[in-house]
Amino acid sequence: MTQKPKFALLPLGGCGEIGMNMTILFAGDETFFIDCGALFPDDSQPGVQLILPGFSWLTSEKIKPTAWLITHGHEDHIGGLPYFFPRFPAPIYTSGFAAALIEAKFKDLSIKKYKMKVWKDGEQTRIGKTKVIPFDVNHSIPHSMGLLVDTPHGRLLHTGDYRIDPDPFEKTRTDDRIRQVVKGRRPDVMMSDSTNAFVEGSDLSERDLEEDFEKIMHEATGAVVVASFSSNIWRAQTIIDAARSSGRGVHILGRGTRRNVGIAQELGVLNTRGVEILEDKDMKRRDREKVCILCTGSQGEQFSGLHRLAYDSVSYFKLDWGDHVVFSARSIPGNEKSIIYLTNQLCRQGVKVITAREADIHVSGHGFQDDLKACIKAANPRFFMPVHGEYRHLQKHGYLAHEVGMPEENTVLAENGDVVEITKRKIRISKRVANNRSYVSQGGVYHDEGQVSRSRSQIAQNGLVCVSVLFSKANYRIKGEPRVSVFGVPIQAGVVADVLPDLVRKSADKTKDRKDGNDKTFAEELRIQVRRYIESICRFRCIVQIMMHRA
Ligand SMILES: [Zn+2]
Ligand SMILES: [Zn+2]
């Protein structure tokens, strides 16, 4: 940037979609990169494994972080870090659970050189001229933090993802914690999680779920399988507590769930005392009504534990009549079809499927309207910037802030790429600098405004026909046999090859008198001829690629 603002925020992700959260905080000559999440692609992006905030603008402006501040360990907050960090190295500050997950990711990608400082709730930390105070918030993964970033140029309160749990596994409620942290340090600006801005009221406590889980475990005559997110350790605790009081042992199925449960035990945030943890070998001889299985698969994911159980690919345990399967999560928009396929398959196995419609077996990790309003009141910021949502969520969250006294002109609705400047008197979007994305696919990370993924999806939609022809040096006389390859188009390669001499003649005739006639215009004409011919035969408008050679 030619002129760096004194105190400004630049969301690169998470303002306009739920996923890939990342914000740059500019404070004088210090720059903080807050969170670095990933977004999962939908069916329209074949071959894309992850979508990340764009990093080309940061690179071209030579922006270097003073530090990385990571609020918690969910994928939409850390999933991009292994790809950004090597390009933008700086010390990473985060909580214990997130640190363990980041370390595992770095190990997978052989990133060895990094400095990580593990934070505790309330631990005031000086980074350069800035003081950062991380504080516990209630959320669906342990050690979720909000941040008070107290710079010489302004004070930011970043909530991270949160809800208010009236009786939390975390020691304190989010709103109480915010009140304590901002005492004598009124935030200039508050960034707050908008995920559930449309949901009225507030949700149950995580602990309220134990009763229904217990009821299900008491009543089921077979095994009880609970599918949840592997990082939702509070849910694992609820399930383990219910299993303990209904006399069931717990089997942890799947690598990810086992790893996360292991991390949680090491960090002392999961209590498995008094419950029998069942290993693979224990499962065969165990009475089914004494078994509870904890796994992933609540979103119908293909390699999840629940998917493997449904398709009979767990060698030591098979589902049977009388077993109960509990989907202990909300379906994330976009996953509905996969969940329905999986549910049908489970029903074929004779099991009873229980969702949040039938019992209280899920609470959201994100605050409903009452929580959002309570936290704005508790923080009492001068300016407000809703984040972590689609534009409609951000707008709704802005209205909620207004209801609790935030003047409309003090709220800013920013989208990815907007530079939000904050002065003593006002908050405003001063410019838009970058609004692109990076993509992770098999070959690594690329940045091309989506062109690679667009052309891949065009091929997937329309199919591809490649024609390779050798011409003599002087004219368009075909030498040898042309080669035709067909991918995903309902026509035989030989049919196209047979008519090729005709199409070549037609193309040569059409281009010979053109002023701009050359090999390039000829090849383009031939491409159109081949495409038209294929369309006339099988009504398929495919992509045609002509490769011309001369000898
Ligand atoms: Zn989260
Ligand atoms: Zn999130």
mmCIF file of C-alpha atoms in Angstrom, residues 151-288:
data_model
loop_
_atom_site.group_PDB
_atom_site.id
_atom_site.type_symbol
_atom_site.label_atom_id
_atom_site.label_comp_id
_atom_site.label_asym_id
_atom_site.label_seq_id
_atom_site.Cartn_x
_atom_site.Cartn_y
_atom_site.Cartn_z
ATOM 1 C CA THR A 151 -2.045 -1.451 19.871
ATOM 2 C CA PRO A 152 -0.644 2.092 20.271
ATOM 3 C CA HIS A 153 -3.043 3.151 17.489
ATOM 4 C CA GLY A 154 -6.276 1.493 18.584
ATOM 5 C CA ARG A 155 -7.804 -1.421 20.406
ATOM 6 C CA LEU A 156 -9.450 -4.368 18.622
ATOM 7 C CA LEU A 157 -11.721 -6.886 20.302
ATOM 8 C CA HIS A 158 -11.952 -9.995 18.115
ATOM 9 C CA THR A 159 -14.485 -12.497 19.499
ATOM 10 C CA GLY A 160 -13.285 -15.484 17.483
ATOM 11 C CA ASP A 161 -16.117 -18.019 17.104
ATOM 12 C CA TYR A 162 -18.336 -18.153 20.151
ATOM 13 C CA ARG A 163 -21.615 -18.783 21.830
ATOM 14 C CA ILE A 164 -22.688 -18.230 25.415
ATOM 15 C CA ASP A 165 -23.052 -21.496 27.274
ATOM 16 C CA PRO A 166 -24.905 -20.853 30.535
ATOM 17 C CA ASP A 167 -23.208 -23.857 32.168
ATOM 18 C CA PRO A 168 -20.018 -24.315 30.178
ATOM 19 C CA PHE A 169 -17.280 -26.951 30.246
ATOM 20 C CA GLU A 170 -14.990 -23.950 29.745
ATOM 21 C CA LYS A 171 -14.627 -22.232 33.079
ATOM 22 C CA THR A 172 -16.518 -19.019 32.301
ATOM 23 C CA ARG A 173 -19.264 -17.715 30.057
ATOM 24 C CA THR A 174 -18.172 -15.695 27.040
ATOM 25 C CA ASP A 175 -20.039 -12.521 28.030
ATOM 26 C CA ASP A 176 -18.602 -12.557 31.571
ATOM 27 C CA ARG A 177 -15.114 -13.039 30.206
ATOM 28 C CA ILE A 178 -15.521 -10.168 27.715
ATOM 29 C CA ARG A 179 -16.736 -7.891 30.511
ATOM 30 C CA GLN A 180 -13.645 -8.704 32.599
ATOM 31 C CA VAL A 181 -11.208 -8.232 29.731
ATOM 32 C CA VAL A 182 -12.505 -4.862 28.486
ATOM 33 C CA LYS A 183 -12.667 -3.348 31.975
ATOM 34 C CA GLY A 184 -10.741 -0.077 31.727
ATOM 35 C CA ARG A 185 -9.868 -0.926 28.100
ATOM 36 C CA ARG A 186 -12.867 -0.045 25.944
ATOM 37 C CA PRO A 187 -12.399 -1.524 22.462
ATOM 38 C CA ASP A 188 -12.311 0.901 19.548
ATOM 39 C CA VAL A 189 -13.672 -1.783 17.286
ATOM 40 C CA MET A 190 -15.280 -5.191 17.843
ATOM 41 C CA MET A 191 -15.248 -7.973 15.249
ATOM 42 C CA SER A 192 -17.916 -10.556 16.042
ATOM 43 C CA ASP A 193 -19.102 -13.955 14.767
ATOM 44 C CA SER A 194 -22.301 -13.621 12.663
ATOM 45 C CA THR A 195 -22.971 -17.320 11.831
ATOM 46 C CA ASN A 196 -26.296 -17.543 13.666
ATOM 47 C CA ALA A 197 -27.423 -13.921 13.372
ATOM 48 C CA PHE A 198 -30.799 -15.085 12.038
ATOM 49 C CA VAL A 199 -31.543 -17.531 14.863
ATOM 50 C CA GLU A 200 -33.658 -16.075 17.627
ATOM 51 C CA GLY A 201 -33.125 -16.630 21.340
ATOM 52 C CA SER A 202 -30.289 -18.765 22.645
ATOM 53 C CA ASP A 203 -29.427 -22.461 22.552
ATOM 54 C CA LEU A 204 -29.305 -25.084 25.320
ATOM 55 C CA SER A 205 -26.150 -25.734 27.317
ATOM 56 C CA GLU A 206 -23.877 -28.528 26.079
ATOM 57 C CA ARG A 207 -24.505 -30.240 29.419
ATOM 58 C CA ASP A 208 -28.284 -30.335 28.748
ATOM 59 C CA LEU A 209 -27.660 -32.903 26.008
ATOM 60 C CA GLU A 210 -26.497 -35.603 28.383
ATOM 61 C CA GLU A 211 -30.050 -36.470 29.425
ATOM 62 C CA ASP A 212 -31.242 -37.369 25.903
ATOM 63 C CA PHE A 213 -28.010 -39.229 25.107
ATOM 64 C CA GLU A 214 -28.497 -41.264 28.283
ATOM 65 C CA LYS A 215 -32.101 -41.998 27.351
ATOM 66 C CA ILE A 216 -31.050 -43.228 23.900
ATOM 67 C CA MET A 217 -28.286 -45.393 25.410
ATOM 68 C CA HIS A 218 -30.644 -46.880 28.012
ATOM 69 C CA GLU A 219 -33.358 -47.698 25.499
ATOM 70 C CA ALA A 220 -31.281 -49.056 22.619
ATOM 71 C CA THR A 221 -31.097 -52.836 22.570
ATOM 72 C CA GLY A 222 -28.046 -52.764 20.303
ATOM 73 C CA ALA A 223 -24.980 -50.583 19.903
ATOM 74 C CA VAL A 224 -25.234 -46.791 19.884
ATOM 75 C CA VAL A 225 -23.127 -44.982 17.292
ATOM 76 C CA VAL A 226 -22.733 -41.213 17.615
ATOM 77 C CA ALA A 227 -21.415 -39.204 14.676
ATOM 78 C CA SER A 228 -20.064 -35.774 15.438
ATOM 79 C CA PHE A 229 -17.123 -33.524 14.514
ATOM 80 C CA SER A 230 -13.853 -35.000 15.720
ATOM 81 C CA SER A 231 -12.709 -31.709 17.246
ATOM 82 C CA ASN A 232 -15.894 -31.281 19.267
ATOM 83 C CA ILE A 233 -14.359 -32.581 22.466
ATOM 84 C CA TRP A 234 -17.183 -31.195 24.622
ATOM 85 C CA ARG A 235 -19.586 -33.423 22.668
ATOM 86 C CA ALA A 236 -17.227 -36.362 23.143
ATOM 87 C CA GLN A 237 -17.311 -35.595 26.882
ATOM 88 C CA THR A 238 -21.125 -35.525 26.898
ATOM 89 C CA ILE A 239 -21.251 -38.866 25.064
ATOM 90 C CA ILE A 240 -18.626 -40.429 27.326
ATOM 91 C CA ASP A 241 -20.518 -39.214 30.416
ATOM 92 C CA ALA A 242 -23.776 -40.679 29.078
ATOM 93 C CA ALA A 243 -22.037 -43.968 28.218
ATOM 94 C CA ARG A 244 -20.553 -44.131 31.696
ATOM 95 C CA SER A 245 -23.903 -43.750 33.408
ATOM 96 C CA SER A 246 -25.624 -46.234 31.102
ATOM 97 C CA GLY A 247 -22.936 -48.897 31.492
ATOM 98 C CA ARG A 248 -21.556 -48.784 27.969
ATOM 99 C CA GLY A 249 -17.927 -48.891 26.954
ATOM 100 C CA VAL A 250 -16.753 -46.387 24.332
ATOM 101 C CA HIS A 251 -14.966 -47.257 21.106
ATOM 102 C CA ILE A 252 -13.299 -44.383 19.265
ATOM 103 C CA LEU A 253 -13.459 -45.086 15.542
ATOM 104 C CA GLY A 254 -11.306 -43.309 12.969
ATOM 105 C CA ARG A 255 -7.840 -41.794 12.877
ATOM 106 C CA GLY A 256 -8.919 -38.145 13.220
ATOM 107 C CA THR A 257 -11.230 -38.768 16.154
ATOM 108 C CA ARG A 258 -8.607 -40.873 17.924
ATOM 109 C CA ARG A 259 -5.967 -38.220 17.403
ATOM 110 C CA ASN A 260 -8.183 -35.411 18.698
ATOM 111 C CA VAL A 261 -9.369 -37.417 21.688
ATOM 112 C CA GLY A 262 -5.704 -38.211 22.438
ATOM 113 C CA ILE A 263 -4.724 -34.521 22.255
ATOM 114 C CA ALA A 264 -7.661 -33.593 24.505
ATOM 115 C CA GLN A 265 -6.644 -36.206 27.089
ATOM 116 C CA GLU A 266 -3.057 -34.974 27.056
ATOM 117 C CA LEU A 267 -4.179 -31.389 27.529
ATOM 118 C CA GLY A 268 -6.526 -32.445 30.331
ATOM 119 C CA VAL A 269 -9.716 -31.225 28.667
ATOM 120 C CA LEU A 270 -11.377 -34.646 28.358
ATOM 121 C CA ASN A 271 -12.172 -36.915 31.273
ATOM 122 C CA THR A 272 -12.486 -40.607 30.415
ATOM 123 C CA ARG A 273 -12.167 -41.880 33.972
ATOM 124 C CA GLY A 274 -14.661 -44.569 34.934
ATOM 125 C CA VAL A 275 -15.537 -45.487 31.380
ATOM 126 C CA GLU A 276 -14.091 -48.476 29.556
ATOM 127 C CA ILE A 277 -12.349 -47.470 26.331
ATOM 128 C CA LEU A 278 -12.839 -50.357 23.898
ATOM 129 C CA GLU A 279 -10.001 -51.254 21.532
ATOM 130 C CA ASP A 280 -10.603 -52.889 18.143
ATOM 131 C CA LYS A 281 -9.910 -56.346 19.566
ATOM 132 C CA ASP A 282 -12.491 -55.889 22.360
ATOM 133 C CA MET A 283 -15.318 -55.235 19.954
ATOM 134 C CA LYS A 284 -16.014 -58.757 18.653
ATOM 135 C CA ARG A 285 -16.753 -60.402 21.986
ATOM 136 C CA ARG A 286 -18.527 -57.456 23.526
ATOM 137 C CA ASP A 287 -22.335 -57.450 24.020
ATOM 138 C CA ARG A 288 -23.800 -54.948 21.602
#
